[in-house]
Every structure is written in C-alpha cells, then in structure tokens.
Amino acid sequence: NAGVTQTPKFRVLKTGQSMTLLCAQDMNHEYMYWYRQDPGMGLRLIHYSVGEGTTAKGEVPDGYNVSRLKKQNFLLGLESAAPSQTSVYFCASSPSGRDPKNIQYFGAGTRLSVL
Amino acid sequence: AQSVAQPEDQVNVAEGNPLTVKCTYSVSGNPYLFWYVQYPNRGLQFLLKYITGDNLVKGSYGFEAEFNKSQTSFHLKKPSALVSDSALYFCAVRPYNTDKLIFGTGTRLQVFP
C-alpha cells in the first residue's frame, strides 16, 4: 500500500551541485505535482504534469526541471543548486486535476539543504 | 489574484475544548475547498473538502468545516480537541475549471493536556 514514494528523504548539497528527486506513485494517477514548502509560505507549486510525457510550469519553476517519461514517475531536477533552494519538497498525485471529487495524495517529503 | 489566507500562525487550545482554524479565500467563480493536515516529518493528509451542497462538511478524525459564501470562509472545526490533533493544518482552494491547488500558509494547532 505504498501510494506516493519520494527518494531520497534527506540530502545535503553544495552550491552548484546537481541532483534529481524521484517521485513514484502506484495508483495509476494521471496528474503529478512537485511542491516546495518553506516556513510561513505554505506549499508552492514548482511544476506539474497532466499525463505521461507532459510537463507544465507552476508558481515557482525557476531553477528546476522535470520529466515524466513514465506515468508512474515524476522527476525533479536541480541543475545547479543554490542556497535559496533549501526547502522541503513534496510530490503529489491525483487521478485527474479538474474533477472536483479527486484529491491530491502526498508523499512524505524530501528535506534538501544547500550549503 | 487568487489566494487563500490563514490569518493565525498558531492556535492553542486545551484538550476537550472546541477548536476553530480559520481560512478565507479569494477566487473568481465557485471554488472547491480543501483542508489537509501535516503531522511532523510526514506528508500532507486529506481531511475534508467542499464541492457543492450542504455548507457543513464532515471529514476524518471528527473534523468538520463550514463553507460561508458571503464571508468567503471555510473554517475548520472540531467540538472536542485531542492532544493528538496537534499538527500543521493547511487550507487549499481549487478555482473552478482549473487543475491546481492554491494553499494557505498553514496554521499550527497545539492542543495542551
């Protein structure tokens, strides 16, 4: 009963390093999302995907790239990490984005520190 | 601009007392409204939602929320708080005919024994 799984759970990077965060869902959901959570700012949408092979920008996309090569996976990449990207990152999935009955299911998060 | 406001950073309540966590929104058209809860070091968990119909919606763990269209509010309530309810609560809105959620900044609920 995995749901949404994020790896890694924790990571420390040096400024300028790159990394990829992996999100996997086993619910056959069409929509997937990447958020960042910062104190006093709630959750802000970075990028999202409405289906395999598609991606779209959210509220704060700069400095991040994403890919959705397989329906069950959504990857978030940082090409050159900056201290401003220190945050907790959450992935979510949903059967459909526009059906009001559907909700988003969240992973446990990845805590990233950029020194 | 479309937005969600949670005016209280923290709410403190004694166990057994009623609790209210406030949320107001500003969107065009009829909104879909949600409450999520986040326990320490965990992801967000869905509590309840308002889509249409009865203004009072009931959700998980004894929580309920009241939709008030005239006041553009969707306050979360529980008649009798438990220590285990202590967590971070997020209100979110999905504007009609969109596929994204807009989250509030969160309210930390602390229930004291």
PDB file of C-alpha atoms in Angstrom:
ATOM      1  CA  ASN A   1       0.000   0.000   0.000  1.00  0.00           C
ATOM      2  CA  ALA A   2       2.817   2.405  -0.970  1.00  0.00           C
ATOM      3  CA  GLY A   3       0.889   5.348  -2.524  1.00  0.00           C
ATOM      4  CA  VAL A   4       3.358   8.136  -3.313  1.00  0.00           C
ATOM      5  CA  THR A   5       7.025   7.433  -2.577  1.00  0.00           C
ATOM      6  CA  GLN A   6       9.777  10.028  -2.634  1.00  0.00           C
ATOM      7  CA  THR A   7      13.511   9.379  -2.692  1.00  0.00           C
ATOM      8  CA  PRO A   8      15.753  10.427  -1.110  1.00  0.00           C
ATOM      9  CA  LYS A   9      14.306  11.544   2.221  1.00  0.00           C
ATOM     10  CA  PHE A  10      17.211  13.820   3.067  1.00  0.00           C
ATOM     11  CA  ARG A  11      20.039  15.368   1.069  1.00  0.00           C
ATOM     12  CA  VAL A  12      22.725  17.944   1.620  1.00  0.00           C
ATOM     13  CA  LEU A  13      24.225  19.625  -1.427  1.00  0.00           C
ATOM     14  CA  LYS A  14      26.927  22.175  -2.005  1.00  0.00           C
ATOM     15  CA  THR A  15      26.137  25.245  -4.074  1.00  0.00           C
ATOM     16  CA  GLY A  16      26.436  24.430  -7.753  1.00  0.00           C
ATOM     17  CA  GLN A  17      25.900  20.688  -7.406  1.00  0.00           C
ATOM     18  CA  SER A  18      23.096  18.950  -9.225  1.00  0.00           C
ATOM     19  CA  MET A  19      20.649  16.305  -8.116  1.00  0.00           C
ATOM     20  CA  THR A  20      17.411  14.592  -9.047  1.00  0.00           C
ATOM     21  CA  LEU A  21      14.486  13.893  -6.763  1.00  0.00           C
ATOM     22  CA  LEU A  22      12.357  10.913  -7.666  1.00  0.00           C
ATOM     23  CA  CYS A  23       8.643  10.568  -7.100  1.00  0.00           C
ATOM     24  CA  ALA A  24       6.860   7.297  -7.783  1.00  0.00           C
ATOM     25  CA  GLN A  25       3.145   6.545  -7.462  1.00  0.00           C
ATOM     26  CA  ASP A  26       1.438   3.190  -7.740  1.00  0.00           C
ATOM     27  CA  MET A  27      -2.157   4.422  -8.044  1.00  0.00           C
ATOM     28  CA  ASN A  28      -2.182   4.870 -11.832  1.00  0.00           C
ATOM     29  CA  HIS A  29      -2.817   8.590 -11.420  1.00  0.00           C
ATOM     30  CA  GLU A  30      -2.677  10.889 -14.429  1.00  0.00           C
ATOM     31  CA  TYR A  31      -1.645  14.075 -12.642  1.00  0.00           C
ATOM     32  CA  MET A  32       1.538  14.588 -10.646  1.00  0.00           C
ATOM     33  CA  TYR A  33       2.864  17.661  -8.876  1.00  0.00           C
ATOM     34  CA  TRP A  34       6.031  18.972  -7.248  1.00  0.00           C
ATOM     35  CA  TYR A  35       5.748  21.492  -4.411  1.00  0.00           C
ATOM     36  CA  ARG A  36       8.192  23.174  -2.114  1.00  0.00           C
ATOM     37  CA  GLN A  37       7.330  24.021   1.478  1.00  0.00           C
ATOM     38  CA  ASP A  38       9.005  26.943   3.206  1.00  0.00           C
ATOM     39  CA  PRO A  39       8.237  28.375   6.654  1.00  0.00           C
ATOM     40  CA  GLY A  40       5.477  30.962   6.547  1.00  0.00           C
ATOM     41  CA  MET A  41       4.843  30.394   2.848  1.00  0.00           C
ATOM     42  CA  GLY A  42       2.836  27.207   2.737  1.00  0.00           C
ATOM     43  CA  LEU A  43       3.175  24.967  -0.300  1.00  0.00           C
ATOM     44  CA  ARG A  44       4.084  26.468  -3.644  1.00  0.00           C
ATOM     45  CA  LEU A  45       3.744  24.598  -6.915  1.00  0.00           C
ATOM     46  CA  ILE A  46       7.000  24.171  -8.847  1.00  0.00           C
ATOM     47  CA  HIS A  47       5.972  22.055 -11.857  1.00  0.00           C
ATOM     48  CA  TYR A  48       3.234  19.616 -12.626  1.00  0.00           C
ATOM     49  CA  SER A  49       2.256  17.026 -15.203  1.00  0.00           C
ATOM     50  CA  VAL A  50      -1.162  16.140 -16.586  1.00  0.00           C
ATOM     51  CA  GLY A  51      -0.016  12.858 -18.099  1.00  0.00           C
ATOM     52  CA  GLU A  52       2.910  10.797 -19.312  1.00  0.00           C
ATOM     53  CA  GLY A  53       5.238  12.856 -21.488  1.00  0.00           C
ATOM     54  CA  THR A  54       3.792  16.225 -20.405  1.00  0.00           C
ATOM     55  CA  THR A  55       5.031  18.882 -18.013  1.00  0.00           C
ATOM     56  CA  ALA A  56       3.959  22.415 -17.146  1.00  0.00           C
ATOM     57  CA  LYS A  57       5.267  25.264 -15.032  1.00  0.00           C
ATOM     58  CA  GLY A  58       3.780  26.138 -11.708  1.00  0.00           C
ATOM     59  CA  GLU A  59       4.189  29.161  -9.490  1.00  0.00           C
ATOM     60  CA  VAL A  60       7.950  28.905  -8.801  1.00  0.00           C
ATOM     61  CA  PRO A  61       9.597  26.953 -11.664  1.00  0.00           C
ATOM     62  CA  ASP A  62      12.908  28.813 -11.975  1.00  0.00           C
ATOM     63  CA  GLY A  63      15.979  26.708 -11.243  1.00  0.00           C
ATOM     64  CA  TYR A  64      14.121  23.408 -11.609  1.00  0.00           C
ATOM     65  CA  ASN A  65      13.423  20.993 -14.438  1.00  0.00           C
ATOM     66  CA  VAL A  66      11.103  17.995 -14.526  1.00  0.00           C
ATOM     67  CA  SER A  67      10.443  14.938 -16.617  1.00  0.00           C
ATOM     68  CA  ARG A  68       7.571  12.439 -16.826  1.00  0.00           C
ATOM     69  CA  LEU A  69       8.861   9.676 -19.078  1.00  0.00           C
ATOM     70  CA  LYS A  70       6.742   7.027 -17.356  1.00  0.00           C
ATOM     71  CA  LYS A  71       3.262   7.534 -15.970  1.00  0.00           C
ATOM     72  CA  GLN A  72       4.213   6.370 -12.511  1.00  0.00           C
ATOM     73  CA  ASN A  73       7.342   8.530 -12.133  1.00  0.00           C
ATOM     74  CA  PHE A  74       7.885  12.272 -11.917  1.00  0.00           C
ATOM     75  CA  LEU A  75      11.461  13.537 -11.581  1.00  0.00           C
ATOM     76  CA  LEU A  76      12.507  16.929 -10.269  1.00  0.00           C
ATOM     77  CA  GLY A  77      15.980  18.124 -11.195  1.00  0.00           C
ATOM     78  CA  LEU A  78      18.180  20.852  -9.835  1.00  0.00           C
ATOM     79  CA  GLU A  79      20.953  21.556 -12.349  1.00  0.00           C
ATOM     80  CA  SER A  80      22.947  23.988 -10.202  1.00  0.00           C
ATOM     81  CA  ALA A  81      21.724  24.100  -6.631  1.00  0.00           C
ATOM     82  CA  ALA A  82      21.523  27.408  -4.774  1.00  0.00           C
ATOM     83  CA  PRO A  83      21.027  28.094  -1.045  1.00  0.00           C
ATOM     84  CA  SER A  84      17.595  29.559  -1.899  1.00  0.00           C
ATOM     85  CA  GLN A  85      16.538  26.052  -2.900  1.00  0.00           C
ATOM     86  CA  THR A  86      16.924  24.799   0.657  1.00  0.00           C
ATOM     87  CA  SER A  87      13.431  23.558   1.384  1.00  0.00           C
ATOM     88  CA  VAL A  88      11.213  20.564   1.914  1.00  0.00           C
ATOM     89  CA  TYR A  89       9.964  19.154  -1.379  1.00  0.00           C
ATOM     90  CA  PHE A  90       6.687  17.295  -1.700  1.00  0.00           C
ATOM     91  CA  CYS A  91       5.379  15.270  -4.558  1.00  0.00           C
ATOM     92  CA  ALA A  92       1.661  14.656  -5.015  1.00  0.00           C
ATOM     93  CA  SER A  93      -0.533  12.765  -7.441  1.00  0.00           C
ATOM     94  CA  SER A  94      -4.176  12.870  -8.411  1.00  0.00           C
ATOM     95  CA  PRO A  95      -6.422  10.788 -10.679  1.00  0.00           C
ATOM     96  CA  SER A  96      -7.386  13.942 -12.534  1.00  0.00           C
ATOM     97  CA  GLY A  97      -6.738  17.592 -11.936  1.00  0.00           C
ATOM     98  CA  ARG A  98     -10.141  19.018 -12.779  1.00  0.00           C
ATOM     99  CA  ASP A  99     -12.616  16.502 -11.408  1.00  0.00           C
ATOM    100  CA  PRO A 100     -13.689  18.139  -8.134  1.00  0.00           C
ATOM    101  CA  LYS A 101     -14.162  14.757  -6.484  1.00  0.00           C
ATOM    102  CA  ASN A 102     -10.476  13.936  -6.803  1.00  0.00           C
ATOM    103  CA  ILE A 103      -7.952  14.872  -4.182  1.00  0.00           C
ATOM    104  CA  GLN A 104      -4.167  15.027  -4.212  1.00  0.00           C
ATOM    105  CA  TYR A 105      -2.175  12.349  -2.414  1.00  0.00           C
ATOM    106  CA  PHE A 106       1.169  13.413  -0.987  1.00  0.00           C
ATOM    107  CA  GLY A 107       4.495  11.739  -0.426  1.00  0.00           C
ATOM    108  CA  ALA A 108       6.423  12.046   2.844  1.00  0.00           C
ATOM    109  CA  GLY A 109       8.751  14.733   1.503  1.00  0.00           C
ATOM    110  CA  THR A 110      12.442  15.287   0.770  1.00  0.00           C
ATOM    111  CA  ARG A 111      14.360  17.632   3.031  1.00  0.00           C
ATOM    112  CA  LEU A 112      17.078  19.368   0.989  1.00  0.00           C
ATOM    113  CA  SER A 113      19.797  21.627   2.339  1.00  0.00           C
ATOM    114  CA  VAL A 114      22.058  23.573   0.005  1.00  0.00           C
ATOM    115  CA  LEU A 115      25.206  24.913   1.657  1.00  0.00           C
TER     116      LEU A 115
ATOM    117  CA  ALA B   1      -5.135  37.489  -7.675  1.00  0.00           C
ATOM    118  CA  GLN B   2      -6.476  34.231  -6.380  1.00  0.00           C
ATOM    119  CA  SER B   3      -5.381  33.456  -2.862  1.00  0.00           C
ATOM    120  CA  VAL B   4      -6.029  31.706   0.418  1.00  0.00           C
ATOM    121  CA  ALA B   5      -5.448  33.298   3.812  1.00  0.00           C
ATOM    122  CA  GLN B   6      -4.954  31.575   7.138  1.00  0.00           C
ATOM    123  CA  PRO B   7      -4.745  34.530   9.499  1.00  0.00           C
ATOM    124  CA  GLU B   8      -3.409  32.639  12.511  1.00  0.00           C
ATOM    125  CA  ASP B   9       0.078  31.182  12.530  1.00  0.00           C
ATOM    126  CA  GLN B  10      -0.741  29.181  15.657  1.00  0.00           C
ATOM    127  CA  VAL B  11      -3.856  28.210  17.565  1.00  0.00           C
ATOM    128  CA  ASN B  12      -3.615  26.953  21.135  1.00  0.00           C
ATOM    129  CA  VAL B  13      -6.458  25.064  22.760  1.00  0.00           C
ATOM    130  CA  ALA B  14      -6.919  22.890  25.815  1.00  0.00           C
ATOM    131  CA  GLU B  15      -7.820  19.252  25.338  1.00  0.00           C
ATOM    132  CA  GLY B  16     -11.570  18.761  25.408  1.00  0.00           C
ATOM    133  CA  ASN B  17     -12.334  22.304  24.274  1.00  0.00           C
ATOM    134  CA  PRO B  18     -13.714  23.137  20.833  1.00  0.00           C
ATOM    135  CA  LEU B  19     -11.264  24.308  18.223  1.00  0.00           C
ATOM    136  CA  THR B  20     -11.508  26.519  15.133  1.00  0.00           C
ATOM    137  CA  VAL B  21      -8.848  27.065  12.487  1.00  0.00           C
ATOM    138  CA  LYS B  22      -9.726  29.929  10.179  1.00  0.00           C
ATOM    139  CA  CYS B  23      -9.479  30.127   6.399  1.00  0.00           C
ATOM    140  CA  THR B  24     -10.662  32.734   3.921  1.00  0.00           C
ATOM    141  CA  TYR B  25     -10.253  32.691   0.167  1.00  0.00           C
ATOM    142  CA  SER B  26     -10.349  34.972  -2.821  1.00  0.00           C
ATOM    143  CA  VAL B  27     -11.096  33.336  -6.158  1.00  0.00           C
ATOM    144  CA  SER B  28     -13.308  34.021  -9.129  1.00  0.00           C
ATOM    145  CA  GLY B  29     -16.243  31.711  -9.641  1.00  0.00           C
ATOM    146  CA  ASN B  30     -17.320  28.868  -7.389  1.00  0.00           C
ATOM    147  CA  PRO B  31     -14.377  27.349  -5.551  1.00  0.00           C
ATOM    148  CA  TYR B  32     -13.591  23.852  -4.430  1.00  0.00           C
ATOM    149  CA  LEU B  33     -12.182  23.970  -0.895  1.00  0.00           C
ATOM    150  CA  PHE B  34      -9.980  21.540   0.983  1.00  0.00           C
ATOM    151  CA  TRP B  35      -8.323  21.014   4.334  1.00  0.00           C
ATOM    152  CA  TYR B  36      -5.150  18.992   4.737  1.00  0.00           C
ATOM    153  CA  VAL B  37      -3.210  18.083   7.893  1.00  0.00           C
ATOM    154  CA  GLN B  38       0.528  17.555   8.226  1.00  0.00           C
ATOM    155  CA  TYR B  39       1.983  15.656  11.164  1.00  0.00           C
ATOM    156  CA  PRO B  40       5.696  16.093  11.969  1.00  0.00           C
ATOM    157  CA  ASN B  41       8.012  14.717   9.281  1.00  0.00           C
ATOM    158  CA  ARG B  42       5.072  13.460   7.231  1.00  0.00           C
ATOM    159  CA  GLY B  43       3.372  14.451   4.010  1.00  0.00           C
ATOM    160  CA  LEU B  44       0.004  16.160   3.850  1.00  0.00           C
ATOM    161  CA  GLN B  45      -3.084  14.087   4.518  1.00  0.00           C
ATOM    162  CA  PHE B  46      -6.535  14.955   3.198  1.00  0.00           C
ATOM    163  CA  LEU B  47      -9.117  15.834   5.875  1.00  0.00           C
ATOM    164  CA  LEU B  48     -12.208  17.074   4.038  1.00  0.00           C
ATOM    165  CA  LYS B  49     -13.489  19.024   1.057  1.00  0.00           C
ATOM    166  CA  TYR B  50     -16.366  21.200  -0.032  1.00  0.00           C
ATOM    167  CA  ILE B  51     -17.543  20.805  -3.606  1.00  0.00           C
ATOM    168  CA  THR B  52     -21.194  21.760  -3.545  1.00  0.00           C
ATOM    169  CA  GLY B  53     -24.329  21.211  -1.488  1.00  0.00           C
ATOM    170  CA  ASP B  54     -24.529  21.310   2.302  1.00  0.00           C
ATOM    171  CA  ASN B  55     -22.392  24.089   3.731  1.00  0.00           C
ATOM    172  CA  LEU B  56     -21.274  21.917   6.654  1.00  0.00           C
ATOM    173  CA  VAL B  57     -18.968  19.124   5.581  1.00  0.00           C
ATOM    174  CA  LYS B  58     -17.673  16.353   7.803  1.00  0.00           C
ATOM    175  CA  GLY B  59     -14.277  14.747   7.427  1.00  0.00           C
ATOM    176  CA  SER B  60     -11.752  12.484   9.058  1.00  0.00           C
ATOM    177  CA  TYR B  61     -10.935  12.293  12.785  1.00  0.00           C
ATOM    178  CA  GLY B  62     -14.103  14.162  13.829  1.00  0.00           C
ATOM    179  CA  PHE B  63     -13.252  17.368  11.974  1.00  0.00           C
ATOM    180  CA  GLU B  64     -15.820  19.423  10.116  1.00  0.00           C
ATOM    181  CA  ALA B  65     -15.762  22.665   8.163  1.00  0.00           C
ATOM    182  CA  GLU B  66     -18.348  25.275   7.349  1.00  0.00           C
ATOM    183  CA  PHE B  67     -18.469  26.942   3.953  1.00  0.00           C
ATOM    184  CA  ASN B  68     -19.720  30.529   4.090  1.00  0.00           C
ATOM    185  CA  LYS B  69     -20.052  32.030   0.642  1.00  0.00           C
ATOM    186  CA  SER B  70     -20.901  35.559   1.765  1.00  0.00           C
ATOM    187  CA  GLN B  71     -17.851  35.713   4.020  1.00  0.00           C
ATOM    188  CA  THR B  72     -15.690  33.656   1.609  1.00  0.00           C
ATOM    189  CA  SER B  73     -14.610  31.488   4.505  1.00  0.00           C
ATOM    190  CA  PHE B  74     -14.084  27.799   5.130  1.00  0.00           C
ATOM    191  CA  HIS B  75     -13.222  27.419   8.819  1.00  0.00           C
ATOM    192  CA  LEU B  76     -12.147  24.062  10.212  1.00  0.00           C
ATOM    193  CA  LYS B  77     -13.786  22.990  13.468  1.00  0.00           C
ATOM    194  CA  LYS B  78     -13.860  20.177  15.986  1.00  0.00           C
ATOM    195  CA  PRO B  79     -16.161  20.008  19.013  1.00  0.00           C
ATOM    196  CA  SER B  80     -13.607  18.476  21.382  1.00  0.00           C
ATOM    197  CA  ALA B  81      -9.861  18.728  20.737  1.00  0.00           C
ATOM    198  CA  LEU B  82      -7.405  15.918  21.386  1.00  0.00           C
ATOM    199  CA  VAL B  83      -3.686  16.216  22.094  1.00  0.00           C
ATOM    200  CA  SER B  84      -3.160  14.010  19.042  1.00  0.00           C
ATOM    201  CA  ASP B  85      -4.776  16.713  16.864  1.00  0.00           C
ATOM    202  CA  SER B  86      -1.636  18.834  17.312  1.00  0.00           C
ATOM    203  CA  ALA B  87      -0.289  19.335  13.791  1.00  0.00           C
ATOM    204  CA  LEU B  88       0.023  21.806  10.929  1.00  0.00           C
ATOM    205  CA  TYR B  89      -3.205  22.463   9.056  1.00  0.00           C
ATOM    206  CA  PHE B  90      -3.454  23.762   5.512  1.00  0.00           C
ATOM    207  CA  CYS B  91      -6.452  25.213   3.762  1.00  0.00           C
ATOM    208  CA  ALA B  92      -6.444  24.990  -0.038  1.00  0.00           C
ATOM    209  CA  VAL B  93      -8.679  26.154  -2.851  1.00  0.00           C
ATOM    210  CA  ARG B  94      -9.022  24.932  -6.414  1.00  0.00           C
ATOM    211  CA  PRO B  95     -10.585  27.637  -8.559  1.00  0.00           C
ATOM    212  CA  TYR B  96     -13.362  26.387 -10.791  1.00  0.00           C
ATOM    213  CA  ASN B  97     -12.195  24.770 -14.008  1.00  0.00           C
ATOM    214  CA  THR B  98      -8.527  24.717 -13.047  1.00  0.00           C
ATOM    215  CA  ASP B  99      -6.316  21.803 -12.167  1.00  0.00           C
ATOM    216  CA  LYS B 100      -4.122  23.333  -9.463  1.00  0.00           C
ATOM    217  CA  LEU B 101      -4.479  23.873  -5.735  1.00  0.00           C
ATOM    218  CA  ILE B 102      -3.648  27.157  -4.034  1.00  0.00           C
ATOM    219  CA  PHE B 103      -2.515  26.607  -0.457  1.00  0.00           C
ATOM    220  CA  GLY B 104      -2.654  28.863   2.543  1.00  0.00           C
ATOM    221  CA  THR B 105       0.422  29.392   4.683  1.00  0.00           C
ATOM    222  CA  GLY B 106      -0.681  26.897   7.300  1.00  0.00           C
ATOM    223  CA  THR B 107      -1.798  27.113  10.934  1.00  0.00           C
ATOM    224  CA  ARG B 108      -0.071  25.184  13.678  1.00  0.00           C
ATOM    225  CA  LEU B 109      -2.565  23.720  16.119  1.00  0.00           C
ATOM    226  CA  GLN B 110      -1.276  22.989  19.605  1.00  0.00           C
ATOM    227  CA  VAL B 111      -3.585  21.093  21.945  1.00  0.00           C
ATOM    228  CA  PHE B 112      -2.488  21.119  25.584  1.00  0.00           C
ATOM    229  CA  PRO B 113      -3.383  18.356  28.052  1.00  0.00           C
TER     230      PRO B 113
END
